[in-house]
Amino acid sequence: MQISLEADHKHYSIISYAPGCLTLAQPRQTPIPSSLEERKTTVQKSCILTPDSLYENWPPQCFDDFTAEHFAALLPMAPELVILGTGSRLRFPISAILAPLMTRGIGVEVMNTAAACRTYNFLMVDGRNVLAALLL
């Protein structure tokens, strides 16, 4: 699925998603223009994405791997909202697993990964402090 997005060269953005493969545009590192092709990177395992950071190889690789510790590890990143992409279909983790975020007042939106990618881009461009936790 190709994802359209307003140009945002200062942050990580999602170019496309297909099951098992996420293509990202990395932020420009210098004021000198670089082409999108030079800034593309591909991720093939679950990951955490914020406007400023990419954390590859997030430990849960499937929905049944989720633990509360996986979400507690997101707390130091201090997101306003976590978008959880649960793979090819929408599945809701039990509340105990999301408790580390919810008890701190951090919003959690659960959706399939394709919808999570679109939502992340929209909120990131809008300037929100968003974190996408994506199962691929």
Short mmCIF file of N, CA and C in Angstrom, two decimals:
data_model
loop_
_atom_site.label_atom_id
_atom_site.label_comp_id
_atom_site.label_asym_id
_atom_site.label_seq_id
_atom_site.Cartn_x
_atom_site.Cartn_y
_atom_site.Cartn_z
N MET A 1 0.84 -1.16 0.00
CA MET A 1 0.00 0.00 0.00
C MET A 1 0.90 1.23 0.00
N GLN A 2 0.77 2.03 -1.02
CA GLN A 2 1.48 3.30 -1.11
C GLN A 2 0.74 4.32 -0.24
N ILE A 3 1.48 5.13 0.48
CA ILE A 3 0.87 6.11 1.37
C ILE A 3 1.26 7.50 0.89
N SER A 4 0.27 8.34 0.62
CA SER A 4 0.54 9.72 0.23
C SER A 4 0.74 10.56 1.48
N LEU A 5 1.61 11.56 1.39
CA LEU A 5 1.94 12.36 2.54
C LEU A 5 2.46 13.71 2.07
N GLU A 6 2.08 14.75 2.81
CA GLU A 6 2.71 16.04 2.56
C GLU A 6 4.20 15.89 2.84
N ALA A 7 5.02 16.60 2.11
CA ALA A 7 6.46 16.49 2.31
C ALA A 7 6.83 16.96 3.71
N ASP A 8 7.50 16.14 4.46
CA ASP A 8 8.03 16.48 5.77
C ASP A 8 9.43 15.91 5.82
N HIS A 9 10.39 16.75 5.63
CA HIS A 9 11.77 16.29 5.52
C HIS A 9 12.49 16.31 6.86
N LYS A 10 11.81 16.73 7.92
CA LYS A 10 12.46 16.85 9.22
C LYS A 10 12.21 15.65 10.12
N HIS A 11 11.30 14.75 9.73
CA HIS A 11 10.90 13.65 10.58
C HIS A 11 10.83 12.33 9.80
N TYR A 12 10.81 11.23 10.55
CA TYR A 12 10.56 9.94 9.93
C TYR A 12 9.13 9.90 9.43
N SER A 13 8.94 9.48 8.20
CA SER A 13 7.60 9.30 7.65
C SER A 13 7.54 7.96 6.95
N ILE A 14 6.32 7.45 6.84
CA ILE A 14 6.10 6.15 6.21
C ILE A 14 5.73 6.37 4.75
N ILE A 15 6.49 5.75 3.87
CA ILE A 15 6.25 5.86 2.43
C ILE A 15 5.27 4.78 1.98
N SER A 16 5.51 3.55 2.43
CA SER A 16 4.62 2.46 2.03
C SER A 16 4.68 1.34 3.06
N TYR A 17 3.62 0.54 3.03
CA TYR A 17 3.54 -0.62 3.92
C TYR A 17 2.97 -1.79 3.13
N ALA A 18 3.55 -2.95 3.33
CA ALA A 18 3.01 -4.22 2.87
C ALA A 18 3.29 -5.21 3.99
N PRO A 19 2.48 -6.23 4.17
CA PRO A 19 2.75 -7.17 5.26
C PRO A 19 4.21 -7.63 5.25
N GLY A 20 4.88 -7.41 6.36
CA GLY A 20 6.28 -7.81 6.49
C GLY A 20 7.29 -6.80 5.98
N CYS A 21 6.85 -5.65 5.49
CA CYS A 21 7.80 -4.68 4.93
C CYS A 21 7.26 -3.25 5.05
N LEU A 22 8.06 -2.42 5.66
CA LEU A 22 7.72 -1.02 5.86
C LEU A 22 8.83 -0.18 5.23
N THR A 23 8.47 0.76 4.37
CA THR A 23 9.45 1.65 3.75
C THR A 23 9.29 3.04 4.36
N LEU A 24 10.39 3.57 4.88
CA LEU A 24 10.38 4.86 5.56
C LEU A 24 11.26 5.86 4.85
N ALA A 25 10.93 7.13 5.03
CA ALA A 25 11.82 8.22 4.63
C ALA A 25 12.47 8.72 5.91
N GLN A 26 13.78 8.69 5.94
CA GLN A 26 14.52 9.20 7.09
C GLN A 26 14.55 10.72 7.01
N PRO A 27 14.68 11.39 8.16
CA PRO A 27 14.77 12.85 8.12
C PRO A 27 16.07 13.29 7.46
N ARG A 28 16.01 14.46 6.86
CA ARG A 28 17.24 15.04 6.31
C ARG A 28 18.16 15.37 7.47
N GLN A 29 19.43 15.09 7.30
CA GLN A 29 20.41 15.35 8.35
C GLN A 29 21.09 16.70 8.20
N THR A 30 21.02 17.25 7.00
CA THR A 30 21.68 18.53 6.74
C THR A 30 20.74 19.43 5.97
N PRO A 31 21.00 20.73 5.95
CA PRO A 31 20.16 21.62 5.16
C PRO A 31 20.32 21.41 3.65
N ILE A 32 21.36 20.71 3.25
CA ILE A 32 21.58 20.45 1.83
C ILE A 32 20.54 19.42 1.38
N PRO A 33 19.76 19.73 0.37
CA PRO A 33 18.72 18.79 -0.06
C PRO A 33 19.29 17.43 -0.44
N SER A 34 18.60 16.40 -0.01
CA SER A 34 18.94 15.04 -0.44
C SER A 34 17.67 14.44 -1.03
N SER A 35 17.84 13.55 -1.97
CA SER A 35 16.68 12.98 -2.63
C SER A 35 15.99 11.98 -1.71
N LEU A 36 14.73 11.76 -1.98
CA LEU A 36 13.97 10.78 -1.21
C LEU A 36 14.60 9.40 -1.35
N GLU A 37 15.07 9.07 -2.52
CA GLU A 37 15.71 7.75 -2.73
C GLU A 37 16.90 7.56 -1.80
N GLU A 38 17.65 8.62 -1.56
CA GLU A 38 18.82 8.54 -0.67
C GLU A 38 18.42 8.39 0.79
N ARG A 39 17.21 8.80 1.12
CA ARG A 39 16.77 8.77 2.52
C ARG A 39 15.85 7.59 2.84
N LYS A 40 15.56 6.74 1.87
CA LYS A 40 14.68 5.59 2.10
C LYS A 40 15.39 4.52 2.93
N THR A 41 14.60 3.88 3.79
CA THR A 41 15.09 2.71 4.51
C THR A 41 13.94 1.71 4.62
N THR A 42 14.27 0.44 4.64
CA THR A 42 13.27 -0.60 4.71
C THR A 42 13.40 -1.35 6.03
N VAL A 43 12.25 -1.61 6.66
CA VAL A 43 12.21 -2.34 7.92
C VAL A 43 11.38 -3.60 7.68
N GLN A 44 11.87 -4.75 8.17
CA GLN A 44 11.16 -6.01 7.93
C GLN A 44 10.80 -6.75 9.20
N LYS A 45 10.97 -6.09 10.34
CA LYS A 45 10.57 -6.67 11.62
C LYS A 45 9.83 -5.61 12.41
N SER A 46 9.12 -6.03 13.42
CA SER A 46 8.37 -5.09 14.26
C SER A 46 9.28 -3.96 14.71
N CYS A 47 8.70 -2.76 14.83
CA CYS A 47 9.51 -1.59 15.14
C CYS A 47 8.71 -0.55 15.92
N ILE A 48 9.44 0.41 16.46
CA ILE A 48 8.87 1.58 17.11
C ILE A 48 9.31 2.77 16.27
N LEU A 49 8.37 3.65 15.98
CA LEU A 49 8.66 4.82 15.16
C LEU A 49 8.10 6.06 15.84
N THR A 50 8.96 7.07 15.99
CA THR A 50 8.53 8.38 16.45
C THR A 50 8.95 9.37 15.36
N PRO A 51 8.49 10.60 15.42
CA PRO A 51 8.94 11.54 14.39
C PRO A 51 10.45 11.69 14.32
N ASP A 52 11.14 11.48 15.45
CA ASP A 52 12.59 11.70 15.49
C ASP A 52 13.43 10.43 15.58
N SER A 53 12.80 9.26 15.76
CA SER A 53 13.58 8.05 16.01
C SER A 53 12.95 6.82 15.38
N LEU A 54 13.81 5.89 15.03
CA LEU A 54 13.39 4.57 14.57
C LEU A 54 14.09 3.55 15.45
N TYR A 55 13.31 2.68 16.08
CA TYR A 55 13.85 1.59 16.89
C TYR A 55 13.47 0.30 16.20
N GLU A 56 14.44 -0.29 15.53
CA GLU A 56 14.18 -1.52 14.79
C GLU A 56 14.20 -2.72 15.73
N ASN A 57 13.59 -3.80 15.28
CA ASN A 57 13.58 -5.07 16.00
C ASN A 57 12.95 -4.97 17.38
N TRP A 58 11.78 -4.32 17.46
CA TRP A 58 11.01 -4.33 18.70
C TRP A 58 10.73 -5.79 19.03
N PRO A 59 10.97 -6.23 20.27
CA PRO A 59 10.90 -7.67 20.57
C PRO A 59 9.61 -8.39 20.18
N PRO A 60 8.40 -7.86 20.42
CA PRO A 60 7.25 -8.69 20.00
C PRO A 60 7.18 -8.78 18.48
N GLN A 61 7.16 -9.98 17.96
CA GLN A 61 7.08 -10.16 16.51
C GLN A 61 5.70 -10.63 16.06
N CYS A 62 4.85 -10.97 17.04
CA CYS A 62 3.47 -11.31 16.72
C CYS A 62 2.60 -10.89 17.90
N PHE A 63 1.31 -10.83 17.68
CA PHE A 63 0.37 -10.34 18.68
C PHE A 63 0.48 -11.09 20.00
N ASP A 64 0.63 -12.40 19.94
CA ASP A 64 0.68 -13.21 21.15
C ASP A 64 1.96 -13.01 21.97
N ASP A 65 2.95 -12.31 21.42
CA ASP A 65 4.19 -12.02 22.15
C ASP A 65 4.05 -10.85 23.12
N PHE A 66 3.01 -10.02 22.99
CA PHE A 66 2.89 -8.80 23.79
C PHE A 66 2.92 -9.08 25.29
N THR A 67 3.69 -8.26 26.01
CA THR A 67 3.68 -8.25 27.47
C THR A 67 3.62 -6.79 27.93
N ALA A 68 3.27 -6.60 29.18
CA ALA A 68 3.25 -5.24 29.74
C ALA A 68 4.63 -4.61 29.68
N GLU A 69 5.68 -5.39 29.78
CA GLU A 69 7.05 -4.86 29.74
C GLU A 69 7.36 -4.21 28.39
N HIS A 70 6.80 -4.76 27.30
CA HIS A 70 7.01 -4.15 25.98
C HIS A 70 6.47 -2.72 25.94
N PHE A 71 5.36 -2.49 26.63
CA PHE A 71 4.75 -1.16 26.62
C PHE A 71 5.36 -0.26 27.70
N ALA A 72 5.81 -0.83 28.80
CA ALA A 72 6.52 -0.05 29.81
C ALA A 72 7.81 0.52 29.23
N ALA A 73 8.43 -0.21 28.30
CA ALA A 73 9.66 0.27 27.67
C ALA A 73 9.44 1.52 26.82
N LEU A 74 8.20 1.83 26.48
CA LEU A 74 7.90 3.02 25.68
C LEU A 74 7.82 4.28 26.55
N LEU A 75 7.66 4.13 27.85
CA LEU A 75 7.46 5.28 28.74
C LEU A 75 8.58 6.32 28.67
N PRO A 76 9.86 5.95 28.63
CA PRO A 76 10.91 6.97 28.56
C PRO A 76 10.84 7.86 27.31
N MET A 77 10.15 7.40 26.28
CA MET A 77 10.01 8.19 25.06
C MET A 77 8.94 9.27 25.22
N ALA A 78 8.16 9.20 26.28
CA ALA A 78 7.15 10.19 26.65
C ALA A 78 6.21 10.58 25.52
N PRO A 79 5.57 9.60 24.88
CA PRO A 79 4.63 9.97 23.82
C PRO A 79 3.33 10.52 24.39
N GLU A 80 2.69 11.32 23.60
CA GLU A 80 1.34 11.81 23.92
C GLU A 80 0.32 10.72 23.57
N LEU A 81 0.63 9.98 22.50
CA LEU A 81 -0.27 8.97 21.98
C LEU A 81 0.54 7.83 21.38
N VAL A 82 0.13 6.60 21.67
CA VAL A 82 0.73 5.41 21.06
C VAL A 82 -0.28 4.82 20.09
N ILE A 83 0.16 4.63 18.86
CA ILE A 83 -0.65 3.95 17.85
C ILE A 83 -0.08 2.55 17.73
N LEU A 84 -0.90 1.58 18.06
CA LEU A 84 -0.47 0.18 18.04
C LEU A 84 -1.00 -0.49 16.79
N GLY A 85 -0.10 -0.90 15.91
CA GLY A 85 -0.46 -1.66 14.71
C GLY A 85 -0.33 -3.14 15.01
N THR A 86 -1.43 -3.88 14.94
CA THR A 86 -1.44 -5.28 15.38
C THR A 86 -1.28 -6.28 14.24
N GLY A 87 -0.74 -5.87 13.13
CA GLY A 87 -0.55 -6.79 12.01
C GLY A 87 -1.65 -6.64 10.98
N SER A 88 -1.93 -7.72 10.26
CA SER A 88 -2.88 -7.64 9.15
C SER A 88 -4.32 -7.50 9.61
N ARG A 89 -4.59 -7.82 10.86
CA ARG A 89 -5.96 -7.65 11.35
C ARG A 89 -5.96 -6.96 12.71
N LEU A 90 -7.06 -6.32 12.99
CA LEU A 90 -7.23 -5.60 14.25
C LEU A 90 -7.47 -6.59 15.38
N ARG A 91 -6.65 -6.48 16.42
CA ARG A 91 -6.80 -7.30 17.63
C ARG A 91 -6.50 -6.40 18.82
N PHE A 92 -7.26 -6.54 19.89
CA PHE A 92 -7.07 -5.71 21.07
C PHE A 92 -6.35 -6.47 22.17
N PRO A 93 -5.20 -5.96 22.64
CA PRO A 93 -4.54 -6.59 23.78
C PRO A 93 -5.40 -6.41 25.04
N ILE A 94 -5.25 -7.31 25.99
CA ILE A 94 -5.97 -7.16 27.25
C ILE A 94 -5.44 -5.91 27.96
N SER A 95 -6.29 -5.30 28.77
CA SER A 95 -5.94 -4.02 29.40
C SER A 95 -4.71 -4.11 30.28
N ALA A 96 -4.45 -5.26 30.90
CA ALA A 96 -3.27 -5.40 31.76
C ALA A 96 -1.97 -5.19 30.97
N ILE A 97 -1.97 -5.56 29.71
CA ILE A 97 -0.77 -5.39 28.88
C ILE A 97 -0.53 -3.92 28.57
N LEU A 98 -1.59 -3.16 28.38
CA LEU A 98 -1.47 -1.73 28.06
C LEU A 98 -1.44 -0.85 29.31
N ALA A 99 -1.58 -1.45 30.50
CA ALA A 99 -1.65 -0.70 31.75
C ALA A 99 -0.49 0.27 31.97
N PRO A 100 0.76 -0.08 31.64
CA PRO A 100 1.84 0.89 31.87
C PRO A 100 1.60 2.24 31.18
N LEU A 101 0.99 2.22 30.00
CA LEU A 101 0.70 3.46 29.28
C LEU A 101 -0.55 4.13 29.84
N MET A 102 -1.58 3.36 30.03
CA MET A 102 -2.86 3.91 30.45
C MET A 102 -2.79 4.54 31.85
N THR A 103 -2.04 3.94 32.76
CA THR A 103 -1.94 4.51 34.11
C THR A 103 -1.16 5.82 34.13
N ARG A 104 -0.40 6.09 33.10
CA ARG A 104 0.33 7.36 32.97
C ARG A 104 -0.43 8.37 32.13
N GLY A 105 -1.63 8.03 31.70
CA GLY A 105 -2.44 8.97 30.92
C GLY A 105 -2.02 9.08 29.46
N ILE A 106 -1.28 8.10 28.97
CA ILE A 106 -0.85 8.10 27.57
C ILE A 106 -1.93 7.39 26.75
N GLY A 107 -2.44 8.09 25.74
CA GLY A 107 -3.48 7.51 24.90
C GLY A 107 -2.95 6.36 24.07
N VAL A 108 -3.81 5.37 23.85
CA VAL A 108 -3.46 4.22 23.03
C VAL A 108 -4.58 3.99 22.03
N GLU A 109 -4.23 3.97 20.76
CA GLU A 109 -5.17 3.65 19.69
C GLU A 109 -4.70 2.35 19.05
N VAL A 110 -5.57 1.37 18.97
CA VAL A 110 -5.23 0.06 18.42
C VAL A 110 -5.91 -0.07 17.06
N MET A 111 -5.14 -0.52 16.06
CA MET A 111 -5.68 -0.70 14.71
C MET A 111 -4.78 -1.67 13.95
N ASN A 112 -5.21 -2.11 12.78
CA ASN A 112 -4.31 -2.96 12.00
C ASN A 112 -3.12 -2.11 11.56
N THR A 113 -2.06 -2.75 11.15
CA THR A 113 -0.82 -2.01 10.86
C THR A 113 -0.97 -1.06 9.68
N ALA A 114 -1.72 -1.41 8.67
CA ALA A 114 -1.90 -0.49 7.53
C ALA A 114 -2.56 0.80 8.00
N ALA A 115 -3.61 0.70 8.79
CA ALA A 115 -4.29 1.89 9.32
C ALA A 115 -3.37 2.66 10.27
N ALA A 116 -2.57 1.94 11.04
CA ALA A 116 -1.64 2.60 11.97
C ALA A 116 -0.61 3.43 11.21
N CYS A 117 -0.15 2.93 10.08
CA CYS A 117 0.82 3.68 9.26
C CYS A 117 0.22 4.98 8.74
N ARG A 118 -0.98 4.91 8.23
CA ARG A 118 -1.65 6.12 7.73
C ARG A 118 -1.89 7.11 8.86
N THR A 119 -2.33 6.61 10.00
CA THR A 119 -2.64 7.48 11.14
C THR A 119 -1.37 8.12 11.69
N TYR A 120 -0.29 7.35 11.77
CA TYR A 120 0.99 7.91 12.23
C TYR A 120 1.39 9.10 11.36
N ASN A 121 1.37 8.92 10.03
CA ASN A 121 1.77 10.00 9.13
C ASN A 121 0.91 11.24 9.32
N PHE A 122 -0.37 11.05 9.41
CA PHE A 122 -1.29 12.17 9.58
C PHE A 122 -0.97 12.94 10.86
N LEU A 123 -0.81 12.23 11.97
CA LEU A 123 -0.56 12.88 13.26
C LEU A 123 0.84 13.49 13.33
N MET A 124 1.82 12.82 12.72
CA MET A 124 3.19 13.32 12.71
C MET A 124 3.26 14.65 11.96
N VAL A 125 2.63 14.71 10.79
CA VAL A 125 2.63 15.95 10.00
C VAL A 125 1.90 17.06 10.74
N ASP A 126 0.91 16.68 11.55
CA ASP A 126 0.14 17.64 12.34
C ASP A 126 0.93 18.14 13.57
N GLY A 127 2.12 17.60 13.77
CA GLY A 127 2.97 18.06 14.87
C GLY A 127 2.72 17.38 16.19
N ARG A 128 1.99 16.27 16.20
CA ARG A 128 1.69 15.57 17.45
C ARG A 128 2.88 14.73 17.90
N ASN A 129 3.00 14.55 19.20
CA ASN A 129 4.04 13.72 19.79
C ASN A 129 3.54 12.28 19.80
N VAL A 130 3.63 11.65 18.65
CA VAL A 130 3.04 10.33 18.43
C VAL A 130 4.13 9.27 18.35
N LEU A 131 3.79 8.08 18.77
CA LEU A 131 4.69 6.92 18.69
C LEU A 131 3.89 5.80 18.04
N ALA A 132 4.47 5.19 17.01
CA ALA A 132 3.83 4.03 16.36
C ALA A 132 4.60 2.79 16.77
N ALA A 133 3.88 1.84 17.36
CA ALA A 133 4.43 0.52 17.69
C ALA A 133 3.80 -0.46 16.70
N LEU A 134 4.62 -0.95 15.78
CA LEU A 134 4.09 -1.66 14.60
C LEU A 134 4.56 -3.10 14.53
N LEU A 135 3.60 -4.02 14.50
CA LEU A 135 3.91 -5.41 14.19
C LEU A 135 3.88 -5.54 12.68
N LEU A 136 4.93 -6.10 12.11
CA LEU A 136 4.95 -6.27 10.66
C LEU A 136 4.63 -7.71 10.30
#
